[in-house]
Coordinates of C-alpha atoms and ligand atoms in Angstrom, one line a residue:
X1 CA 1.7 -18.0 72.3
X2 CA 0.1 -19.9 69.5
X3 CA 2.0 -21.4 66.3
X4 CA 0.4 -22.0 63.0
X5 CA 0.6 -25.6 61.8
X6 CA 0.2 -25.7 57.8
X7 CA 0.0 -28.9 55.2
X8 CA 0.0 -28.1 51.5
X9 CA -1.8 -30.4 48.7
X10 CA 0.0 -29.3 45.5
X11 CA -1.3 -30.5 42.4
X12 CA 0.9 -30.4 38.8
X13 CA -0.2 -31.3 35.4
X14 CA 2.7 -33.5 34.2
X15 CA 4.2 -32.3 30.6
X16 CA 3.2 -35.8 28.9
X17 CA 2.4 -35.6 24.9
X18 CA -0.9 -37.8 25.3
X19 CA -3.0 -37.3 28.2
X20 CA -2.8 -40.3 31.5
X21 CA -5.4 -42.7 30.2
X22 CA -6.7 -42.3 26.9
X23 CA -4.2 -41.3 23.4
X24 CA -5.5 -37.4 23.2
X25 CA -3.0 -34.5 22.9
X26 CA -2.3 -32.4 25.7
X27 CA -1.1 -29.4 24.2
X28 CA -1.8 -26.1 25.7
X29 CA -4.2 -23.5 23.5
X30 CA -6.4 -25.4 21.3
X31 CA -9.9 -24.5 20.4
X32 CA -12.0 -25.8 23.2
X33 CA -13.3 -29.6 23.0
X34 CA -10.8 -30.0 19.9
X35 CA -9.4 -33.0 22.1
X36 CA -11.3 -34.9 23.3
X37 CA -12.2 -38.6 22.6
X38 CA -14.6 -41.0 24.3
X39 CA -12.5 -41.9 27.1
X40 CA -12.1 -38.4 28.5
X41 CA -15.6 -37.7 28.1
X42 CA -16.9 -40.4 30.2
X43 CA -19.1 -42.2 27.0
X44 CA -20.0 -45.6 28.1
X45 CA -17.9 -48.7 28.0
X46 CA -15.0 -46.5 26.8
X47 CA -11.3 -47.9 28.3
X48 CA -9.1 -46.5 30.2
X49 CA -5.1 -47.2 29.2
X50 CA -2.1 -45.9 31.4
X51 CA 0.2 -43.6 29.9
X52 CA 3.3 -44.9 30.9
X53 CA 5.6 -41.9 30.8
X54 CA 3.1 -40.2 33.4
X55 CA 3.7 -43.3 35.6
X56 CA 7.7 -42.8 35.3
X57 CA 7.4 -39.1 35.6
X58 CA 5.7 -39.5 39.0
X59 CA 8.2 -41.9 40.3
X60 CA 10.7 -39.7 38.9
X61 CA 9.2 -37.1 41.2
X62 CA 8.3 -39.5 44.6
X63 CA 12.5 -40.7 44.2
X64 CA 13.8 -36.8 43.8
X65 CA 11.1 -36.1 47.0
X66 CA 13.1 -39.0 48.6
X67 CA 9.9 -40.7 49.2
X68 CA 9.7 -44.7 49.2
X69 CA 8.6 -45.3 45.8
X70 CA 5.7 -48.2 45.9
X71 CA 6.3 -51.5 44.1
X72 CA 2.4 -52.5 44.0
X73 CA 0.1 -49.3 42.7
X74 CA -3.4 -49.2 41.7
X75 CA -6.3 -46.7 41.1
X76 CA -9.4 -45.8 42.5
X77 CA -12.1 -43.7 41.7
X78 CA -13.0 -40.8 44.0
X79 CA -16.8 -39.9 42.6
X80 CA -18.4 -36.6 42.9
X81 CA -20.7 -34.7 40.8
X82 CA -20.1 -31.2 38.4
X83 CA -20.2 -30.6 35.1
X84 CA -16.4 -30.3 34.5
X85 CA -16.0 -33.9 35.6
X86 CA -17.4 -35.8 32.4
X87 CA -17.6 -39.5 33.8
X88 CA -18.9 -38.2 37.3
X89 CA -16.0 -39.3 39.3
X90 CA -12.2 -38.6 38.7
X91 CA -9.6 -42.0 38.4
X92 CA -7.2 -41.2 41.2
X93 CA -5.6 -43.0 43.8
X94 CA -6.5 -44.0 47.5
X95 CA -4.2 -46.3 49.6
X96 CA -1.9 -47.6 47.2
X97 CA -0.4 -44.4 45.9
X98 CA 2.8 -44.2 43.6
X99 CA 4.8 -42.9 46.2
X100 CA 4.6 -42.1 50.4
X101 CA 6.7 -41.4 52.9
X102 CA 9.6 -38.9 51.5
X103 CA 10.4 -35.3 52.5
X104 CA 11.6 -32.0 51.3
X105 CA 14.6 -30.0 53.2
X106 CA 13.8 -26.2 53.4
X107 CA 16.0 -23.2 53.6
X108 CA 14.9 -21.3 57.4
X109 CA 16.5 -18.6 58.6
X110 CA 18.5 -20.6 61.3
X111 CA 19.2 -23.5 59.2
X112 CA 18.0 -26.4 57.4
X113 CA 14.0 -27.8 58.1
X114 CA 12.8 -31.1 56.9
X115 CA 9.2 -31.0 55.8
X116 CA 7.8 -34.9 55.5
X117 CA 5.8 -35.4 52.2
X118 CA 3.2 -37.7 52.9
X119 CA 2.0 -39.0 49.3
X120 CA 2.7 -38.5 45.8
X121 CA 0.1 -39.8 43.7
X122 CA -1.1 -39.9 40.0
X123 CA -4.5 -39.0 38.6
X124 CA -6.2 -37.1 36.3
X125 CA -7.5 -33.3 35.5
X126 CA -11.1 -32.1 35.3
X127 CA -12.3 -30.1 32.4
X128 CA -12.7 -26.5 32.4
X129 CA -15.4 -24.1 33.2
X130 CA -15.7 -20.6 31.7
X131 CA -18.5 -19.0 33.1
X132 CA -19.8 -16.1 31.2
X133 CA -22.4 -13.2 31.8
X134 CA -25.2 -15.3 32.8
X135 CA -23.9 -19.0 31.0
X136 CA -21.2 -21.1 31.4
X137 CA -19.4 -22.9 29.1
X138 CA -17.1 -26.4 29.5
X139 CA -13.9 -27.1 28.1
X140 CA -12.9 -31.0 28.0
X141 CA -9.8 -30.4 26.3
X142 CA -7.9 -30.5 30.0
X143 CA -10.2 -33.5 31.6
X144 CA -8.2 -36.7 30.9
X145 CA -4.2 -34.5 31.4
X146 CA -2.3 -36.7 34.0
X147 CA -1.9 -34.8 37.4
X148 CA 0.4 -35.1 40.3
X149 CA -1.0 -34.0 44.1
X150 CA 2.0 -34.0 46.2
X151 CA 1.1 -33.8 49.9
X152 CA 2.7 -32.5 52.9
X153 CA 2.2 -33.6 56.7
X154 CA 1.5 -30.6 58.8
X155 CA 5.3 -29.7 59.5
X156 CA 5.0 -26.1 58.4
X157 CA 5.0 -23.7 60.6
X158 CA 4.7 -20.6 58.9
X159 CA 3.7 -18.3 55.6
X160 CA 6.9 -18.2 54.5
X161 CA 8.1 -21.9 55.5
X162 CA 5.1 -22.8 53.3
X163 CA 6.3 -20.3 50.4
X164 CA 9.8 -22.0 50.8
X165 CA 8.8 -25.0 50.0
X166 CA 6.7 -24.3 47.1
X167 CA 9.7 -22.4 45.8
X168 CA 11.5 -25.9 46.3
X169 CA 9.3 -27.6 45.0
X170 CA 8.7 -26.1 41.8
X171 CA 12.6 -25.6 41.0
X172 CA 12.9 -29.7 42.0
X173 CA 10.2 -30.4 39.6
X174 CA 11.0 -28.1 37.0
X175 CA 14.2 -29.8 37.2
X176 CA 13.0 -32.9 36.4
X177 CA 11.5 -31.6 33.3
X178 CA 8.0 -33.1 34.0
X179 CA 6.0 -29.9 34.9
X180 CA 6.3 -26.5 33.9
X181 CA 4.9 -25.2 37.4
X182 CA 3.5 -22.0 36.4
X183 CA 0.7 -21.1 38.7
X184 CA -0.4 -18.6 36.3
X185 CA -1.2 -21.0 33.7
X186 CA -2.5 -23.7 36.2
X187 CA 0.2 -26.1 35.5
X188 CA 0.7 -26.0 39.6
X189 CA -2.3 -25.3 41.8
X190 CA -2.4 -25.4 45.5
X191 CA -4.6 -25.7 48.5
X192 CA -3.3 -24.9 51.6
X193 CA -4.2 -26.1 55.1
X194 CA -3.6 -24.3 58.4
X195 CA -4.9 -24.3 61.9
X196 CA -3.3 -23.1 65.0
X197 CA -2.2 -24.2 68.7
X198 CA -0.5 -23.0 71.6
X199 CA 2.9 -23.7 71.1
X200 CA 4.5 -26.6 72.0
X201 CA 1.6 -28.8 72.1
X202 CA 1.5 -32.2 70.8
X203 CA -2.5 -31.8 69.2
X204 CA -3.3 -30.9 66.2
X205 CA -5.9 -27.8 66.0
X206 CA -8.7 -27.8 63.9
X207 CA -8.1 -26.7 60.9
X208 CA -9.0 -24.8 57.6
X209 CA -8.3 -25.6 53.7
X210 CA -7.5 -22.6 51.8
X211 CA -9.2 -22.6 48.0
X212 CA -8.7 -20.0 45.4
X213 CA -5.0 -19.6 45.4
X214 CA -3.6 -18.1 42.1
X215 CA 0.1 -17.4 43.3
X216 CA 2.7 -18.2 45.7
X217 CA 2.6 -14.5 47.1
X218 CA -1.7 -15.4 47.5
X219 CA -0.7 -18.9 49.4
X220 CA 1.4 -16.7 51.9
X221 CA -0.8 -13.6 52.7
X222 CA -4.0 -16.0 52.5
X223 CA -2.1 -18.3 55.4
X224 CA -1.1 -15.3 57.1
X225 CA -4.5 -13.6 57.3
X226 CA -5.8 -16.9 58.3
X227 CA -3.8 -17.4 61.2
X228 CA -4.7 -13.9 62.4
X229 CA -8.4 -14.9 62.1
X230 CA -7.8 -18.1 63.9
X231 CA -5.9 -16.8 66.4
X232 CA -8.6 -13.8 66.8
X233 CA -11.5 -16.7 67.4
X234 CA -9.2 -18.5 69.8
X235 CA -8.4 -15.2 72.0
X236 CA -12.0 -14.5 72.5
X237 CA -13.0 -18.1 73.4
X238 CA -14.6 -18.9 70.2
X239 CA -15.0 -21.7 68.4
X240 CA -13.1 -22.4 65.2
X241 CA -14.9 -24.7 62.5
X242 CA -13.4 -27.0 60.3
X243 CA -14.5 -25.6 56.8
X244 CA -13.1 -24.7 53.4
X245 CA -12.5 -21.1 53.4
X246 CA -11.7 -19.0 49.4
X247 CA -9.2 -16.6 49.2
X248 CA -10.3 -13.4 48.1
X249 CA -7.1 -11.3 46.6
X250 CA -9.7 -7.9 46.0
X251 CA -10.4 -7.9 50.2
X252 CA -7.7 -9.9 51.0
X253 CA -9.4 -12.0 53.2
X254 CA -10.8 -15.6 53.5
X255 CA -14.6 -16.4 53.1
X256 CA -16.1 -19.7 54.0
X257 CA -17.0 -21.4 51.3
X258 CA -18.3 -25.2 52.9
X259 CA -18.1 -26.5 56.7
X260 CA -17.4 -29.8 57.8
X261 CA -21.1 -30.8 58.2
X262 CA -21.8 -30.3 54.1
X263 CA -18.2 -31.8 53.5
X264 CA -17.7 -34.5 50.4
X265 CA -18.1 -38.3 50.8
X266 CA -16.1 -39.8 47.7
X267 CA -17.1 -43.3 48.0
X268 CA -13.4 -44.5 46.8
X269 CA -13.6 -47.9 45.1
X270 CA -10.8 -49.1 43.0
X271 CA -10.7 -48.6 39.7
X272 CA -12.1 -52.3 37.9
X273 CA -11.2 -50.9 34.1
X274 CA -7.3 -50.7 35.0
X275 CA -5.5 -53.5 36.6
X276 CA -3.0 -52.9 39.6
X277 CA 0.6 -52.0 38.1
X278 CA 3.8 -53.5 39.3
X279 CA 7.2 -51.2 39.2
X280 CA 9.8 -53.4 39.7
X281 CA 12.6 -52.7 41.6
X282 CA 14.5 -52.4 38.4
X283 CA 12.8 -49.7 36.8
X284 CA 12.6 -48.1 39.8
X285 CA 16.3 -48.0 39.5
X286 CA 15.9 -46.8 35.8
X287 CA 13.8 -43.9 36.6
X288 CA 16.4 -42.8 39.3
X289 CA 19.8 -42.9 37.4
X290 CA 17.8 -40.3 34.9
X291 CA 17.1 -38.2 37.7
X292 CA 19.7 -35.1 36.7
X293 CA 21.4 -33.2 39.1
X294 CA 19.2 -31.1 41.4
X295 CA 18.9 -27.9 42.3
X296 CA 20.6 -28.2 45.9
X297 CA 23.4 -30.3 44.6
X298 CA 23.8 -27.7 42.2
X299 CA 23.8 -24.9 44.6
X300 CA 26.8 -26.8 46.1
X301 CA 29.0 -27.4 43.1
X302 CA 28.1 -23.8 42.3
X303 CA 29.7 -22.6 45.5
X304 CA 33.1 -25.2 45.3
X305 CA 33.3 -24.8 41.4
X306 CA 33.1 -21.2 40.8
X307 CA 33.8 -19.6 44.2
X308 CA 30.4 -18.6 44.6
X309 CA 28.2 -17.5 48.0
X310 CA 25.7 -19.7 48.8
X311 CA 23.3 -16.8 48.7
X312 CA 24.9 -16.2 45.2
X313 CA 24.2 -19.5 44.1
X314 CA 20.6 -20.1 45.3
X315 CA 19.7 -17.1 43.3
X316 CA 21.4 -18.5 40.4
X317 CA 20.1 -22.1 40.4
X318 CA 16.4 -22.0 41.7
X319 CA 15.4 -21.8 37.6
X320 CA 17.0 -24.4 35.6
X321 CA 17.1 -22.6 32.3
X322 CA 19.0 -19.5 34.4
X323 CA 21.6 -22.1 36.3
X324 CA 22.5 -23.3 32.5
X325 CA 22.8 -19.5 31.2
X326 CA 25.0 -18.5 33.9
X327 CA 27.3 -22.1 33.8
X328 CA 27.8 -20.8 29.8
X329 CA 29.5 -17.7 30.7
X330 CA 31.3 -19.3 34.1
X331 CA 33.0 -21.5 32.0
X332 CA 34.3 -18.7 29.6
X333 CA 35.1 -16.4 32.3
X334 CA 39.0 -16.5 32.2
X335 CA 39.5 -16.3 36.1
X336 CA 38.8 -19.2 38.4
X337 CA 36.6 -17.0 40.4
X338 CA 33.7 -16.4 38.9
X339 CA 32.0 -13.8 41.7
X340 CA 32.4 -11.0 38.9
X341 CA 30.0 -12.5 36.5
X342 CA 27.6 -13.8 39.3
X343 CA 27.8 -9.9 40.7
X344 CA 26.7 -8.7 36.7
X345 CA 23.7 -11.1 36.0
X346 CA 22.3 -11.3 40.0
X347 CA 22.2 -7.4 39.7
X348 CA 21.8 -5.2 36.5
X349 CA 21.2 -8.6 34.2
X350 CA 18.4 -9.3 36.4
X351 CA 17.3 -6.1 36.6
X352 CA 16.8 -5.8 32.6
X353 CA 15.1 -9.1 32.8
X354 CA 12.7 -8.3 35.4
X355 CA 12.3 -5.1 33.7
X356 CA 10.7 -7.0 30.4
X357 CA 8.8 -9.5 32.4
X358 CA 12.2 -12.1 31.4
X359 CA 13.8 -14.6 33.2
X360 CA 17.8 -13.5 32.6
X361 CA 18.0 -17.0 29.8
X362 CA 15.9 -15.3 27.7
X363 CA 17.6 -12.5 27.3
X364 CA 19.6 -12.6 23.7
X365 CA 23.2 -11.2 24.8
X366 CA 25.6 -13.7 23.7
X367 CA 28.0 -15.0 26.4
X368 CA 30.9 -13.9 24.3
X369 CA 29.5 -9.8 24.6
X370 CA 28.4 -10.4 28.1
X371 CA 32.0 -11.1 29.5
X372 CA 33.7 -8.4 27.1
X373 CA 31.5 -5.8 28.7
X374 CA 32.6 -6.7 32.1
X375 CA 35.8 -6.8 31.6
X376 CA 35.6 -3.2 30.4
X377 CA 33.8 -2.1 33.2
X378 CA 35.7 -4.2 36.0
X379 CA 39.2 -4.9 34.7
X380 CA 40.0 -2.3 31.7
X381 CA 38.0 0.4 33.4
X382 CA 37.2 1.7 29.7
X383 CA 34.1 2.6 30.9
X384 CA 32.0 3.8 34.5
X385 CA 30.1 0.7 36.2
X386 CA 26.7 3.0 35.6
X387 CA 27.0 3.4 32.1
X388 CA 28.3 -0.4 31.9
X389 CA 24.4 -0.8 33.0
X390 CA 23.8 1.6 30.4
X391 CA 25.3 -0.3 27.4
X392 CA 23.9 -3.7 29.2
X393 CA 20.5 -2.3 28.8
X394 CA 21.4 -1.2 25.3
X395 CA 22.8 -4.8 24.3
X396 CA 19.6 -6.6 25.8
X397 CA 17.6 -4.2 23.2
X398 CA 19.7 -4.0 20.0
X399 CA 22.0 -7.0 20.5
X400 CA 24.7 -4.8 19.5
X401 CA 28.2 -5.8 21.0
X402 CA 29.5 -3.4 23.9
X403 CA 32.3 -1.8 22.4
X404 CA 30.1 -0.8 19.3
X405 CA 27.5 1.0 21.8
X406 CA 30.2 2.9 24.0
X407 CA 31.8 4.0 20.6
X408 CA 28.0 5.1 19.1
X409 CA 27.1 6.5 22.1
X410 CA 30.3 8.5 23.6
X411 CA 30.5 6.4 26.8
X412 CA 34.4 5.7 27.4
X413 CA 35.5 6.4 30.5
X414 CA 38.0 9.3 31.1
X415 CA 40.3 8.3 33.0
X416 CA 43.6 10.3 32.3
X417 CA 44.0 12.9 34.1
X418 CA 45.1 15.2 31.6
X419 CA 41.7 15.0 30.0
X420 CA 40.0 15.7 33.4
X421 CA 41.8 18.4 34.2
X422 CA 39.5 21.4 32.7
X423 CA 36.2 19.7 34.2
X424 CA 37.9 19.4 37.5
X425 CA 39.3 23.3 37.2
X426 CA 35.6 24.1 36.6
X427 CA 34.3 22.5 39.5
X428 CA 36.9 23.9 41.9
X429 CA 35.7 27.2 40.4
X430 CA 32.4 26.7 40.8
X431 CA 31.8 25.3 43.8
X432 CA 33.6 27.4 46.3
X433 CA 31.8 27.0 49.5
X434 CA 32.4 22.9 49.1
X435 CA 36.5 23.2 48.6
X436 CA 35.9 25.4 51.6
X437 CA 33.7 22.4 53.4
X438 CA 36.4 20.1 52.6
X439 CA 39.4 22.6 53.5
X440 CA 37.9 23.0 56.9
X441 CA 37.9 19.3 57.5
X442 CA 34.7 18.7 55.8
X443 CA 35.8 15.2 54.0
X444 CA 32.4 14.5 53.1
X445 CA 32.9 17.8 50.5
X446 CA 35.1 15.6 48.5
X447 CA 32.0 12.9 47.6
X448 CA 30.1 16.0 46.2
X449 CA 33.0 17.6 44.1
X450 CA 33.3 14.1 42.5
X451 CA 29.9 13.7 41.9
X452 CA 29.9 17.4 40.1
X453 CA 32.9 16.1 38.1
X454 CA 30.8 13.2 37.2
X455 CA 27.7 15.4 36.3
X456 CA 29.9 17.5 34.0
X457 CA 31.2 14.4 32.1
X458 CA 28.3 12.9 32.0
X459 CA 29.2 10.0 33.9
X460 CA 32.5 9.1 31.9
X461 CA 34.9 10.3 34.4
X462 CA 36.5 7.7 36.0
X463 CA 35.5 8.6 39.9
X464 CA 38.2 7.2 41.1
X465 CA 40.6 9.3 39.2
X466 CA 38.7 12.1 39.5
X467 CA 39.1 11.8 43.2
X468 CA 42.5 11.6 43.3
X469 CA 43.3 14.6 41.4
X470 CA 40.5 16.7 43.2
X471 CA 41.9 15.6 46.6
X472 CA 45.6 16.2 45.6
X473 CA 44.8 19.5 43.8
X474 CA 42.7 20.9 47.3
X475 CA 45.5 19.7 49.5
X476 CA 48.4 20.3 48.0
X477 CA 47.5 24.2 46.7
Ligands
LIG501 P1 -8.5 -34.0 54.4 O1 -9.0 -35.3 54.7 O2 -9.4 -32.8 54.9 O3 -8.1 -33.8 53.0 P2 -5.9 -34.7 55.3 O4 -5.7 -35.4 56.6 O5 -6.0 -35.6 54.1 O6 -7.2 -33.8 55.3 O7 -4.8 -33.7 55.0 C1 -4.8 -32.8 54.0 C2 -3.7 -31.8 54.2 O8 -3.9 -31.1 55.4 C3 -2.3 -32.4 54.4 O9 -1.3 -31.6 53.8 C4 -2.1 -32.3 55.9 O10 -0.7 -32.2 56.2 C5 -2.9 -31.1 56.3 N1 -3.5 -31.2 57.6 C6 -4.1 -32.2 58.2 N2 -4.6 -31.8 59.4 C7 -4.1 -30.6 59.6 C8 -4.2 -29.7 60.7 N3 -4.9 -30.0 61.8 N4 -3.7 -28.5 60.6 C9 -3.0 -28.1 59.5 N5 -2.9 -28.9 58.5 C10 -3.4 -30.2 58.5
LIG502 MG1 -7.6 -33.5 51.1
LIG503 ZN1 -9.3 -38.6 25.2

């Protein structure tokens, strides 16, 4: 039996205004080389000068990581040559990083699992390269943008352990305001690292870094293909080689892409145009009473507060902007438990959202029509929970309050029985093997004749009315 054994180096570009050592602007979508200055492109005898807010931000993340943030920090440069790198080695750090030491607590299926961060550390972004046809093209625009690599010991032990802690991660972070974490955009990137062992054993196995990873889904089925092809070489007595290996998402499959033999010397030296820095404990202390409250902690006061599931809760909170949307309309929910609401925007909210490529915040249905439409469907029954989605959908589209959308479009729910009485004679009329069915003992009959009931009214019957007459009417004639 073997076990994969996975360490992740996650890299995010921190949401500063200016970029980590020179005053140029960091903002997303400018013409190419628009900023730039000498420092970020590597021109002789230019400076470097430490943005301080990307200093604070990565402390802000090593405390929330509950890693030993590092009173004495300094910077090194780790040299190696391409065109995206302007000064032909990147300011990072070596043995003195910002913070070591801390650890992240995953959700497994039988419980919680502590995966031990082994550094955080600060240092800047290369440039771009577009490559097109047969020339490629540099942007310098991102070289200079302060970055944060976050790395894991080997505690992972699986695909989806490693996808739950990037989830984690990126909600923690995003939390913390200093990263948006969007793979898509680049704003997190990841490599991953993965060999395997029999399991049990104390060794580490040689392993393989995984490049080319464009989403958390392509982390996952790149580790899991990976430990299938290690495990393949180890079953047949063959060898496995320490190398770099790209994803490729059209084969899904790794390819090697460098071994260990053409692997990088970086020549770290420190950095002699930036002193060593000194966080005192004080500002350490600073940094961590503006730490807000966190997505676990959140979870929790979900759960006590509002009566919510755990499950409920961790759907709710894992994207800040979606935690704040939902607290809105908890608060104005007139019961203390809340499990209604959470039931409307987990389920057909979402659904709409995901529909439109949305997160459920960004959907414009005020909090106000949100809670008046449940309360039709749930307490007043005015109207059927499936065209309640219905006139959800509707609301998301037009921003037109419910009760204005069941009135346009017809929708109230029937549900006197006096007004059901002709659909329901119809039905009884028409389907006469069913009332047979259900005569005979059949009770499953009943489930159709409602549903026929519910075709007839075009969903506004109230079903459980309708039940009750068609049952009473088939039994007691
Ligand atoms: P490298 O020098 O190749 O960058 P490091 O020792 O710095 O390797 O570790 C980089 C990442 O790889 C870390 O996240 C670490 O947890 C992980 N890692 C190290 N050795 C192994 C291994 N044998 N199997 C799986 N992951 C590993
Ligand atoms: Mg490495
Ligand atoms: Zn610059």
């Amino acid at each position: 039996m073997y076990e994969a054994v996975i360490g992740l180096e996650v890299h995010v570009q921190l949401k500063t205004k200016a970029k980590v050592f020179c005053a140029c602007s960091t903002e997303f979508g400018q013409e190419p080389n628009t900023q730039t200055c000498p420092v970020c492109l590597g021109f002789p005898g230019a400076l470097p000068v430490l943005n301080f807010t990307a200093l604070e931000y990565a402390v802000k993340v090593g405390l929330a990581l509950n890693c030993s943030v590092q009173e004495f920090t300094k910077f090194d440069r780790k040299h190696y040559y391409y065109p995206d790198l302007p000064k032909n080695f990147q300011i990072s750090q070596y043995d003195l990083p910002v913070a070591k030491e801390g650890y992240l607590d995953i959700e497994v299926g039988s419980g919680q699992k502590r995966i031990r961060i082994r550094r955080v550390h600060l240092e800047e972004d290369a440039g771009k390269l577009i490559h097109r046809d047969n020339i490629s093209l540099v942007d310098y625009n991102r070289a200079g943008q302060p970055l944060l690599e976050i790395v894991s010991e080997p505690d992972i032990r699986s695909p989806q352990e490693a996808y739950e802690y990037l989830v984690d991660l990126k909600s923690i972070i995003q939390y913390l305001g200093v990263s948006d974490c969007d793979m898509e955009k680049g704003t997190l990137r990841c490599d991953a690292n993965i060999s395997i062992r029999h399991k049990g054993a104390s060794v580490l196995g040689t392993k393989s870094e995984l490049k080319n990873l464009n989403s958390f889904k392509a982390v996952k089925d790149s580790l899991e293909y990976e430990a299938q092809r290690q495990q393949g070489l180890a079953e047949s007595g063959r060898e496995i080689i320490q190398e770099t290996r790209l994803w490729d998402e059209k084969s899904s499959r790794t390819l090697v892409m460098r071994s260990k033999e053409e692997a990088k010397d970086y020549r770290y030296f420190p950095e002699p145009d930036l002193p060593p820095f000194i966080i005192s404990r004080e500002k350490i202390a600073q940094i961590r009473q503006g730490i807000p409250e966190l997505p676990k902690e959140r979870r929790s006061r979900f759960q006590k507060e509002y009566g919510l599931s755990q499950y409920d809760s961790g759907i709710l909170v894992s994207l800040k902007n979606n935690a704040e949307y939902a607290e809105e309309r908890f608060r104005i929910w007139p019961d203390k438990n809340k499990k209604l609401v959470a039931n409307w925007l987990i389920g057909p909210l979402t659904a709409i959202a995901a529909q439109r490529n949305q997160e459920i915040f960004q959907l414009e249905i005020s909090p106000e029509d949100f809670l008046e439409l449940i309360e039709l469907v749930e307490k007043k029954q005015a109207i059927s929970n499936l065209n309640g989605k219905a006139v959800l959908e509707e609301m998301a589209k037009t921003g037109k309050p419910p009760s204005v959308i069941i009135q346009e479009k017809n929708l109230s729910q029937i549900s006197d029985a006096g007004s059901l009485e002709k659909d329901i004679d119809e039905v009884i009329a028409e389907n006469a093997s069913s009332v047979n069915d259900f005569k005979s003992g059949k009770t499953n009959a009943l489930m159709f004749l409602v549903g026929q009931v519910m075709k007839k009214t075009k969903g506004k019957a109230n079903p459980k009315v309708a039940q009750d007459i068609l049952k009473r009417r088939l039994s007691g004639e």
